[in-house]
mmCIF file with all atom_site columns, C-alpha atoms in Angstrom:
data_model
loop_
_atom_site.group_PDB
_atom_site.id
_atom_site.type_symbol
_atom_site.label_atom_id
_atom_site.label_alt_id
_atom_site.label_comp_id
_atom_site.label_asym_id
_atom_site.label_entity_id
_atom_site.label_seq_id
_atom_site.pdbx_PDB_ins_code
_atom_site.Cartn_x
_atom_site.Cartn_y
_atom_site.Cartn_z
_atom_site.occupancy
_atom_site.B_iso_or_equiv
_atom_site.pdbx_formal_charge
_atom_site.auth_seq_id
_atom_site.auth_comp_id
_atom_site.auth_asym_id
_atom_site.auth_atom_id
_atom_site.pdbx_PDB_model_num
ATOM 1   C CA . UNK K 1 1   ? -3.331  70.866  -2.667  1.00 60.00 ? 28  UNK K CA 1
ATOM 2   C CA . UNK K 1 2   ? -5.701  68.358  -1.853  1.00 63.00 ? 29  UNK K CA 1
ATOM 3   C CA . UNK K 1 3   ? -3.132  65.371  -0.464  1.00 65.00 ? 30  UNK K CA 1
ATOM 4   C CA . UNK K 1 4   ? -3.041  62.303  -2.190  1.00 63.00 ? 31  UNK K CA 1
ATOM 5   C CA . UNK K 1 5   ? -3.910  59.019  -1.084  1.00 63.00 ? 32  UNK K CA 1
ATOM 6   C CA . UNK K 1 6   ? -1.268  56.837  -0.755  1.00 60.00 ? 33  UNK K CA 1
ATOM 7   C CA . UNK K 1 7   ? -2.666  53.113  -2.633  1.00 63.00 ? 34  UNK K CA 1
ATOM 8   C CA . UNK K 1 8   ? -1.059  50.332  -0.300  1.00 67.00 ? 35  UNK K CA 1
ATOM 9   C CA . UNK K 1 9   ? -0.694  48.072  -1.697  1.00 71.00 ? 36  UNK K CA 1
ATOM 10  C CA . UNK K 1 10  ? -1.994  44.569  0.394   1.00 69.00 ? 37  UNK K CA 1
ATOM 11  C CA . UNK K 1 11  ? 0.801   41.561  -0.605  1.00 66.00 ? 38  UNK K CA 1
ATOM 12  C CA . UNK K 1 12  ? -0.390  38.629  -1.575  1.00 66.00 ? 39  UNK K CA 1
ATOM 13  C CA . UNK K 1 13  ? -1.809  35.633  0.065   1.00 62.00 ? 40  UNK K CA 1
ATOM 14  C CA . UNK K 1 14  ? 0.928   33.166  1.579   1.00 55.00 ? 41  UNK K CA 1
ATOM 15  C CA . UNK K 1 15  ? 0.533   29.687  -0.130  1.00 53.00 ? 42  UNK K CA 1
ATOM 16  C CA . UNK K 1 16  ? -1.084  27.474  2.024   1.00 51.00 ? 43  UNK K CA 1
ATOM 17  C CA . UNK K 1 17  ? 1.830   25.102  3.722   1.00 51.00 ? 44  UNK K CA 1
ATOM 18  C CA . UNK K 1 18  ? 2.091   21.332  2.877   1.00 49.00 ? 45  UNK K CA 1
ATOM 19  C CA . UNK K 1 19  ? 0.557   19.275  5.342   1.00 53.00 ? 46  UNK K CA 1
ATOM 20  C CA . UNK K 1 20  ? 1.790   15.658  5.820   1.00 54.00 ? 47  UNK K CA 1
ATOM 21  C CA . UNK K 1 21  ? -0.342  13.175  3.106   1.00 58.00 ? 48  UNK K CA 1
ATOM 22  C CA . UNK K 1 22  ? -2.236  11.404  5.844   1.00 61.00 ? 49  UNK K CA 1
ATOM 23  C CA . UNK K 1 23  ? -2.141  13.776  9.001   1.00 66.00 ? 50  UNK K CA 1
ATOM 24  C CA . UNK K 1 24  ? -0.736  11.815  12.142  1.00 71.00 ? 51  UNK K CA 1
ATOM 25  C CA . UNK K 1 25  ? -1.487  8.778   10.874  1.00 80.00 ? 52  UNK K CA 1
ATOM 26  C CA . UNK K 1 26  ? 0.122   8.512   8.090   1.00 80.00 ? 53  UNK K CA 1
ATOM 27  C CA . UNK K 1 27  ? 3.425   6.675   8.481   1.00 85.00 ? 54  UNK K CA 1
ATOM 28  C CA . UNK K 1 28  ? 1.409   3.549   10.372  1.00 89.00 ? 55  UNK K CA 1
ATOM 29  C CA . UNK K 1 29  ? -0.672  3.562   6.609   1.00 89.00 ? 56  UNK K CA 1
ATOM 30  C CA . UNK K 1 30  ? 3.020   3.325   5.610   1.00 90.00 ? 57  UNK K CA 1
ATOM 31  C CA . UNK K 1 31  ? 4.106   1.279   8.191   1.00 92.00 ? 58  UNK K CA 1
ATOM 32  C CA . UNK K 1 32  ? 0.809   -1.081  7.098   1.00 93.00 ? 59  UNK K CA 1
ATOM 33  C CA . UNK K 1 33  ? 1.174   -0.866  3.883   1.00 93.00 ? 60  UNK K CA 1
ATOM 34  C CA . UNK K 1 34  ? 4.846   -2.055  3.566   1.00 95.00 ? 61  UNK K CA 1
ATOM 35  C CA . UNK K 1 35  ? 4.508   -5.243  6.276   1.00 95.00 ? 62  UNK K CA 1
ATOM 36  C CA . UNK K 1 36  ? 1.443   -6.527  3.534   1.00 95.00 ? 63  UNK K CA 1
ATOM 37  C CA . UNK K 1 37  ? 3.961   -5.866  0.893   1.00 95.00 ? 64  UNK K CA 1
ATOM 38  C CA . UNK K 1 38  ? 6.176   -8.161  2.342   1.00 95.00 ? 65  UNK K CA 1
ATOM 39  C CA . UNK K 1 39  ? 4.389   -10.561 4.182   1.00 94.00 ? 66  UNK K CA 1
ATOM 40  C CA . UNK K 1 40  ? 4.439   -13.033 0.728   1.00 95.00 ? 67  UNK K CA 1
ATOM 41  C CA . UNK K 1 41  ? 8.024   -13.473 1.858   1.00 95.00 ? 68  UNK K CA 1
ATOM 42  C CA . UNK K 1 42  ? 6.559   -15.078 5.296   1.00 94.00 ? 69  UNK K CA 1
ATOM 43  C CA . UNK K 1 43  ? 4.810   -17.047 3.412   1.00 93.00 ? 70  UNK K CA 1
ATOM 44  C CA . UNK K 1 44  ? 7.689   -18.550 1.038   1.00 94.00 ? 71  UNK K CA 1
ATOM 45  C CA . UNK K 1 45  ? 9.701   -19.233 3.771   1.00 94.00 ? 72  UNK K CA 1
ATOM 46  C CA . UNK K 1 46  ? 6.877   -21.410 5.258   1.00 93.00 ? 73  UNK K CA 1
ATOM 47  C CA . UNK K 1 47  ? 7.201   -23.446 2.369   1.00 93.00 ? 74  UNK K CA 1
ATOM 48  C CA . UNK K 1 48  ? 9.931   -23.464 0.583   1.00 93.00 ? 75  UNK K CA 1
ATOM 49  C CA . UNK K 1 49  ? 10.514  -27.575 1.474   1.00 93.00 ? 76  UNK K CA 1
ATOM 50  C CA . UNK K 1 50  ? 8.016   -27.719 -1.214  1.00 93.00 ? 77  UNK K CA 1
ATOM 51  C CA . UNK K 1 51  ? 8.479   -25.068 -3.908  1.00 91.00 ? 78  UNK K CA 1
ATOM 52  C CA . UNK K 1 52  ? 10.608  -25.857 -6.686  1.00 91.00 ? 79  UNK K CA 1
ATOM 53  C CA . UNK K 1 53  ? 13.117  -24.779 -7.486  1.00 92.00 ? 80  UNK K CA 1
ATOM 54  C CA . UNK K 1 54  ? 11.798  -23.117 -10.411 1.00 90.00 ? 81  UNK K CA 1
ATOM 55  C CA . UNK K 1 55  ? 8.182   -21.908 -10.500 1.00 86.00 ? 82  UNK K CA 1
ATOM 56  C CA . UNK K 1 56  ? 6.030   -21.441 -13.424 1.00 80.00 ? 83  UNK K CA 1
ATOM 57  C CA . UNK K 1 57  ? 5.064   -18.716 -14.707 1.00 76.00 ? 84  UNK K CA 1
ATOM 58  C CA . UNK K 1 58  ? 1.927   -19.170 -15.781 1.00 71.00 ? 85  UNK K CA 1
ATOM 59  C CA . UNK K 1 59  ? 2.971   -17.881 -19.226 1.00 69.00 ? 86  UNK K CA 1
ATOM 60  C CA . UNK K 1 60  ? 4.248   -19.865 -22.093 1.00 69.00 ? 87  UNK K CA 1
ATOM 61  C CA . UNK K 1 61  ? 6.571   -18.742 -24.368 1.00 67.00 ? 88  UNK K CA 1
ATOM 62  C CA . UNK K 1 62  ? 7.244   -18.249 -28.231 1.00 74.00 ? 89  UNK K CA 1
ATOM 63  C CA . UNK K 1 63  ? 8.618   -21.978 -28.257 1.00 74.00 ? 90  UNK K CA 1
ATOM 64  C CA . UNK K 1 64  ? 5.321   -22.438 -26.377 1.00 70.00 ? 91  UNK K CA 1
ATOM 65  C CA . UNK K 1 65  ? 6.879   -23.706 -23.648 1.00 72.00 ? 92  UNK K CA 1
ATOM 66  C CA . UNK K 1 66  ? 5.520   -22.490 -20.534 1.00 72.00 ? 93  UNK K CA 1
ATOM 67  C CA . UNK K 1 67  ? 8.750   -19.845 -18.668 1.00 80.00 ? 94  UNK K CA 1
ATOM 68  C CA . UNK K 1 68  ? 9.595   -20.652 -15.397 1.00 83.00 ? 95  UNK K CA 1
ATOM 69  C CA . UNK K 1 69  ? 10.340  -18.356 -11.962 1.00 86.00 ? 96  UNK K CA 1
ATOM 70  C CA . UNK K 1 70  ? 13.807  -18.659 -10.031 1.00 90.00 ? 97  UNK K CA 1
ATOM 71  C CA . UNK K 1 71  ? 12.085  -19.297 -6.282  1.00 91.00 ? 98  UNK K CA 1
ATOM 72  C CA . UNK K 1 72  ? 14.393  -17.120 -4.989  1.00 95.00 ? 99  UNK K CA 1
ATOM 73  C CA . UNK K 1 73  ? 12.773  -13.979 -7.256  1.00 93.00 ? 100 UNK K CA 1
ATOM 74  C CA . UNK K 1 74  ? 8.988   -15.312 -5.878  1.00 92.00 ? 101 UNK K CA 1
ATOM 75  C CA . UNK K 1 75  ? 9.416   -14.648 -2.610  1.00 94.00 ? 102 UNK K CA 1
ATOM 76  C CA . UNK K 1 76  ? 11.862  -12.795 -2.043  1.00 96.00 ? 103 UNK K CA 1
ATOM 77  C CA . UNK K 1 77  ? 12.351  -11.045 -5.145  1.00 95.00 ? 104 UNK K CA 1
ATOM 78  C CA . UNK K 1 78  ? 8.703   -9.843  -6.085  1.00 94.00 ? 105 UNK K CA 1
ATOM 79  C CA . UNK K 1 79  ? 7.726   -8.872  -1.789  1.00 96.00 ? 106 UNK K CA 1
ATOM 80  C CA . UNK K 1 80  ? 10.794  -6.184  -2.561  1.00 96.00 ? 107 UNK K CA 1
ATOM 81  C CA . UNK K 1 81  ? 9.353   -5.446  -5.703  1.00 96.00 ? 108 UNK K CA 1
ATOM 82  C CA . UNK K 1 82  ? 6.460   -4.731  -4.250  1.00 95.00 ? 109 UNK K CA 1
ATOM 83  C CA . UNK K 1 83  ? 7.407   -2.913  -1.237  1.00 95.00 ? 110 UNK K CA 1
ATOM 84  C CA . UNK K 1 84  ? 9.627   -0.147  -4.060  1.00 96.00 ? 111 UNK K CA 1
ATOM 85  C CA . UNK K 1 85  ? 6.785   0.368   -5.272  1.00 95.00 ? 112 UNK K CA 1
ATOM 86  C CA . UNK K 1 86  ? 4.415   1.270   -2.888  1.00 94.00 ? 113 UNK K CA 1
ATOM 87  C CA . UNK K 1 87  ? 6.889   3.467   -1.705  1.00 93.00 ? 114 UNK K CA 1
ATOM 88  C CA . UNK K 1 88  ? 7.283   5.375   -5.377  1.00 92.00 ? 115 UNK K CA 1
ATOM 89  C CA . UNK K 1 89  ? 3.668   5.734   -4.844  1.00 90.00 ? 116 UNK K CA 1
ATOM 90  C CA . UNK K 1 90  ? 3.161   7.280   -1.751  1.00 88.00 ? 117 UNK K CA 1
ATOM 91  C CA . UNK K 1 91  ? 6.495   9.714   -2.454  1.00 88.00 ? 118 UNK K CA 1
ATOM 92  C CA . UNK K 1 92  ? 3.983   10.565  -5.894  1.00 86.00 ? 119 UNK K CA 1
ATOM 93  C CA . UNK K 1 93  ? 0.922   10.278  -3.965  1.00 83.00 ? 120 UNK K CA 1
ATOM 94  C CA . UNK K 1 94  ? 2.977   13.205  -1.294  1.00 80.00 ? 121 UNK K CA 1
ATOM 95  C CA . UNK K 1 95  ? 4.250   14.913  -4.463  1.00 80.00 ? 122 UNK K CA 1
ATOM 96  C CA . UNK K 1 96  ? 0.847   15.393  -5.887  1.00 75.00 ? 123 UNK K CA 1
ATOM 97  C CA . UNK K 1 97  ? -0.123  15.953  -2.154  1.00 74.00 ? 124 UNK K CA 1
ATOM 98  C CA . UNK K 1 98  ? 2.091   19.662  -2.059  1.00 76.00 ? 125 UNK K CA 1
ATOM 99  C CA . UNK K 1 99  ? 1.733   20.805  -5.349  1.00 78.00 ? 126 UNK K CA 1
ATOM 100 C CA . UNK K 1 100 ? -2.379  20.496  -5.725  1.00 79.00 ? 127 UNK K CA 1
ATOM 101 C CA . UNK K 1 101 ? -3.693  19.488  -2.232  1.00 74.00 ? 128 UNK K CA 1
ATOM 102 C CA . UNK K 1 102 ? -4.315  16.165  -1.189  1.00 72.00 ? 129 UNK K CA 1
ATOM 103 C CA . UNK K 1 103 ? -5.583  13.733  -4.039  1.00 76.00 ? 130 UNK K CA 1
ATOM 104 C CA . UNK K 1 104 ? -9.197  12.594  -4.215  1.00 78.00 ? 131 UNK K CA 1
ATOM 105 C CA . UNK K 1 105 ? -10.146 9.784   -1.725  1.00 78.00 ? 132 UNK K CA 1
ATOM 106 C CA . UNK K 1 106 ? -10.225 7.884   -4.494  1.00 82.00 ? 133 UNK K CA 1
ATOM 107 C CA . UNK K 1 107 ? -6.504  8.180   -5.466  1.00 83.00 ? 134 UNK K CA 1
ATOM 108 C CA . UNK K 1 108 ? -6.020  7.832   -1.790  1.00 82.00 ? 135 UNK K CA 1
ATOM 109 C CA . UNK K 1 109 ? -6.600  4.286   -1.344  1.00 85.00 ? 136 UNK K CA 1
ATOM 110 C CA . UNK K 1 110 ? -5.863  3.286   -4.622  1.00 86.00 ? 137 UNK K CA 1
ATOM 111 C CA . UNK K 1 111 ? -2.009  4.701   -4.375  1.00 85.00 ? 138 UNK K CA 1
ATOM 112 C CA . UNK K 1 112 ? -1.570  3.244   -0.653  1.00 87.00 ? 139 UNK K CA 1
ATOM 113 C CA . UNK K 1 113 ? -3.066  -0.206  -0.533  1.00 91.00 ? 140 UNK K CA 1
ATOM 114 C CA . UNK K 1 114 ? -2.497  -0.831  -4.903  1.00 92.00 ? 141 UNK K CA 1
ATOM 115 C CA . UNK K 1 115 ? 0.573   -2.359  -4.361  1.00 93.00 ? 142 UNK K CA 1
ATOM 116 C CA . UNK K 1 116 ? -0.156  -4.273  -1.034  1.00 94.00 ? 143 UNK K CA 1
ATOM 117 C CA . UNK K 1 117 ? -3.097  -5.818  -2.424  1.00 93.00 ? 144 UNK K CA 1
ATOM 118 C CA . UNK K 1 118 ? -0.896  -7.014  -5.601  1.00 93.00 ? 145 UNK K CA 1
ATOM 119 C CA . UNK K 1 119 ? 1.248   -8.730  -3.359  1.00 93.00 ? 146 UNK K CA 1
ATOM 120 C CA . UNK K 1 120 ? -1.445  -10.061 -1.036  1.00 92.00 ? 147 UNK K CA 1
ATOM 121 C CA . UNK K 1 121 ? -2.807  -11.728 -3.921  1.00 92.00 ? 148 UNK K CA 1
ATOM 122 C CA . UNK K 1 122 ? -0.363  -12.316 -7.001  1.00 92.00 ? 149 UNK K CA 1
ATOM 123 C CA . UNK K 1 123 ? 2.725   -12.968 -5.341  1.00 92.00 ? 150 UNK K CA 1
ATOM 124 C CA . UNK K 1 124 ? 0.971   -15.055 -2.431  1.00 93.00 ? 151 UNK K CA 1
ATOM 125 C CA . UNK K 1 125 ? -0.533  -16.513 -4.953  1.00 91.00 ? 152 UNK K CA 1
ATOM 126 C CA . UNK K 1 126 ? 2.547   -17.912 -7.107  1.00 92.00 ? 153 UNK K CA 1
ATOM 127 C CA . UNK K 1 127 ? 3.954   -18.741 -4.000  1.00 93.00 ? 154 UNK K CA 1
ATOM 128 C CA . UNK K 1 128 ? 0.616   -21.216 -2.931  1.00 92.00 ? 155 UNK K CA 1
ATOM 129 C CA . UNK K 1 129 ? 0.374   -22.596 -6.983  1.00 90.00 ? 156 UNK K CA 1
ATOM 130 C CA . UNK K 1 130 ? 3.976   -23.107 -6.392  1.00 90.00 ? 157 UNK K CA 1
ATOM 131 C CA . UNK K 1 131 ? 3.979   -25.227 -3.568  1.00 91.00 ? 158 UNK K CA 1
ATOM 132 C CA . UNK K 1 132 ? 0.683   -27.192 -5.268  1.00 90.00 ? 159 UNK K CA 1
ATOM 133 C CA . UNK K 1 133 ? -2.018  -25.835 -2.471  1.00 89.00 ? 160 UNK K CA 1
ATOM 134 C CA . UNK K 1 134 ? -3.614  -23.623 -4.864  1.00 84.00 ? 161 UNK K CA 1
ATOM 135 C CA . UNK K 1 135 ? -5.253  -20.000 -4.309  1.00 86.00 ? 162 UNK K CA 1
ATOM 136 C CA . UNK K 1 136 ? -8.167  -21.606 -2.571  1.00 89.00 ? 163 UNK K CA 1
ATOM 137 C CA . UNK K 1 137 ? -11.075 -19.674 -0.649  1.00 90.00 ? 164 UNK K CA 1
ATOM 138 C CA . UNK K 1 138 ? -9.470  -20.845 2.859   1.00 90.00 ? 165 UNK K CA 1
ATOM 139 C CA . UNK K 1 139 ? -6.187  -18.292 1.611   1.00 91.00 ? 166 UNK K CA 1
ATOM 140 C CA . UNK K 1 140 ? -8.137  -16.020 -0.577  1.00 92.00 ? 167 UNK K CA 1
ATOM 141 C CA . UNK K 1 141 ? -11.373 -14.550 1.764   1.00 94.00 ? 168 UNK K CA 1
ATOM 142 C CA . UNK K 1 142 ? -9.721  -14.329 4.785   1.00 94.00 ? 169 UNK K CA 1
ATOM 143 C CA . UNK K 1 143 ? -6.669  -12.051 2.340   1.00 93.00 ? 170 UNK K CA 1
ATOM 144 C CA . UNK K 1 144 ? -9.769  -10.470 1.045   1.00 94.00 ? 171 UNK K CA 1
ATOM 145 C CA . UNK K 1 145 ? -11.418 -9.234  4.475   1.00 95.00 ? 172 UNK K CA 1
ATOM 146 C CA . UNK K 1 146 ? -8.178  -8.133  5.457   1.00 95.00 ? 173 UNK K CA 1
ATOM 147 C CA . UNK K 1 147 ? -7.352  -5.779  2.799   1.00 94.00 ? 174 UNK K CA 1
ATOM 148 C CA . UNK K 1 148 ? -11.212 -4.451  2.544   1.00 94.00 ? 175 UNK K CA 1
ATOM 149 C CA . UNK K 1 149 ? -10.675 -3.352  6.653   1.00 95.00 ? 176 UNK K CA 1
ATOM 150 C CA . UNK K 1 150 ? -7.110  -1.722  5.203   1.00 93.00 ? 177 UNK K CA 1
ATOM 151 C CA . UNK K 1 151 ? -8.776  0.004   2.831   1.00 91.00 ? 178 UNK K CA 1
ATOM 152 C CA . UNK K 1 152 ? -12.008 1.587   5.671   1.00 90.00 ? 179 UNK K CA 1
ATOM 153 C CA . UNK K 1 153 ? -9.040  2.403   8.278   1.00 90.00 ? 180 UNK K CA 1
ATOM 154 C CA . UNK K 1 154 ? -7.600  4.051   5.602   1.00 88.00 ? 181 UNK K CA 1
ATOM 155 C CA . UNK K 1 155 ? -10.811 5.662   4.399   1.00 85.00 ? 182 UNK K CA 1
ATOM 156 C CA . UNK K 1 156 ? -11.236 6.482   8.080   1.00 83.00 ? 183 UNK K CA 1
ATOM 157 C CA . UNK K 1 157 ? -7.487  7.551   9.511   1.00 83.00 ? 184 UNK K CA 1
ATOM 158 C CA . UNK K 1 158 ? -6.355  9.065   6.117   1.00 76.00 ? 185 UNK K CA 1
ATOM 159 C CA . UNK K 1 159 ? -7.209  12.445  6.651   1.00 63.00 ? 186 UNK K CA 1
ATOM 160 C CA . UNK K 1 160 ? -4.798  15.880  6.425   1.00 53.00 ? 187 UNK K CA 1
ATOM 161 C CA . UNK K 1 161 ? -3.695  17.212  9.575   1.00 48.00 ? 188 UNK K CA 1
ATOM 162 C CA . UNK K 1 162 ? -6.099  19.609  9.726   1.00 53.00 ? 189 UNK K CA 1
ATOM 163 C CA . UNK K 1 163 ? -9.171  17.790  9.340   1.00 58.00 ? 190 UNK K CA 1
ATOM 164 C CA . UNK K 1 164 ? -7.690  14.908  11.945  1.00 56.00 ? 191 UNK K CA 1
ATOM 165 C CA . UNK K 1 165 ? -10.520 12.327  12.374  1.00 56.00 ? 192 UNK K CA 1
ATOM 166 C CA . UNK K 1 166 ? -11.777 12.550  16.574  1.00 70.00 ? 193 UNK K CA 1
ATOM 167 C CA . UNK K 1 167 ? -10.810 10.579  19.264  1.00 71.00 ? 194 UNK K CA 1
ATOM 168 C CA . UNK K 1 168 ? -12.889 7.568   18.485  1.00 77.00 ? 195 UNK K CA 1
ATOM 169 C CA . UNK K 1 169 ? -12.566 7.838   14.470  1.00 80.00 ? 196 UNK K CA 1
ATOM 170 C CA . UNK K 1 170 ? -9.223  6.644   15.055  1.00 80.00 ? 197 UNK K CA 1
ATOM 171 C CA . UNK K 1 171 ? -9.722  3.948   16.649  1.00 85.00 ? 198 UNK K CA 1
ATOM 172 C CA . UNK K 1 172 ? -12.137 2.926   14.929  1.00 87.00 ? 199 UNK K CA 1
ATOM 173 C CA . UNK K 1 173 ? -9.412  3.051   11.981  1.00 87.00 ? 200 UNK K CA 1
ATOM 174 C CA . UNK K 1 174 ? -6.993  1.542   14.608  1.00 91.00 ? 201 UNK K CA 1
ATOM 175 C CA . UNK K 1 175 ? -9.085  -1.213  15.530  1.00 94.00 ? 202 UNK K CA 1
ATOM 176 C CA . UNK K 1 176 ? -9.396  -1.764  11.169  1.00 93.00 ? 203 UNK K CA 1
ATOM 177 C CA . UNK K 1 177 ? -6.021  -1.520  10.734  1.00 93.00 ? 204 UNK K CA 1
ATOM 178 C CA . UNK K 1 178 ? -5.368  -4.372  12.688  1.00 95.00 ? 205 UNK K CA 1
ATOM 179 C CA . UNK K 1 179 ? -8.325  -6.544  12.113  1.00 96.00 ? 206 UNK K CA 1
ATOM 180 C CA . UNK K 1 180 ? -7.381  -6.473  8.757   1.00 95.00 ? 207 UNK K CA 1
ATOM 181 C CA . UNK K 1 181 ? -3.646  -6.905  9.367   1.00 95.00 ? 208 UNK K CA 1
ATOM 182 C CA . UNK K 1 182 ? -4.580  -9.855  11.746  1.00 96.00 ? 209 UNK K CA 1
ATOM 183 C CA . UNK K 1 183 ? -6.519  -11.383 8.634   1.00 95.00 ? 210 UNK K CA 1
ATOM 184 C CA . UNK K 1 184 ? -3.779  -11.667 6.260   1.00 94.00 ? 211 UNK K CA 1
ATOM 185 C CA . UNK K 1 185 ? -1.210  -13.017 8.923   1.00 93.00 ? 212 UNK K CA 1
ATOM 186 C CA . UNK K 1 186 ? -3.748  -14.995 9.312   1.00 93.00 ? 213 UNK K CA 1
ATOM 187 C CA . UNK K 1 187 ? -4.010  -16.274 5.902   1.00 92.00 ? 214 UNK K CA 1
ATOM 188 C CA . UNK K 1 188 ? -0.483  -16.602 6.017   1.00 90.00 ? 215 UNK K CA 1
ATOM 189 C CA . UNK K 1 189 ? 0.221   -18.678 8.113   1.00 87.00 ? 216 UNK K CA 1
ATOM 190 C CA . UNK K 1 190 ? -2.595  -21.061 7.862   1.00 87.00 ? 217 UNK K CA 1
ATOM 191 C CA . UNK K 1 191 ? -2.487  -21.867 3.905   1.00 75.00 ? 218 UNK K CA 1
#
């Protein structure tokens, strides 16, 4: 009687191990994003004496009277809310990364820099408008340029650990990150 060949069952391949969202630079990018979200607080503190107790919101209520917001909420509440929302967006990107792999590059860039951009332009804009300075080119140009440099840095540095950038790319990304932060800080302090 011939021997029966036993069929060996090969175990299914192991699922890929989840990688951190942005490889070795993830925490650096998150810290930069949170710093940008919080920077309007410094602008509000710098302009505190020129801010009215109630800042016009720009929205007119049903009674035809323009709504106002407390300067405490504008200076502290909105930037802190942007920080919290940025943490939620980062957490969502991390969850998507673990479930389906790294999100597409546009989704990562928007998820990482959407709330910092809103904070740098809209939160700071409300503070500047409340202080009577308005959103002028001397503030907007360095702020938007800084945000674009941050997006460029994130594009360079926001890579999975397996595709970590080479040393010159990492240096370029970190230099762009520093330049973007400095541009926004300059806009905050010299507006």
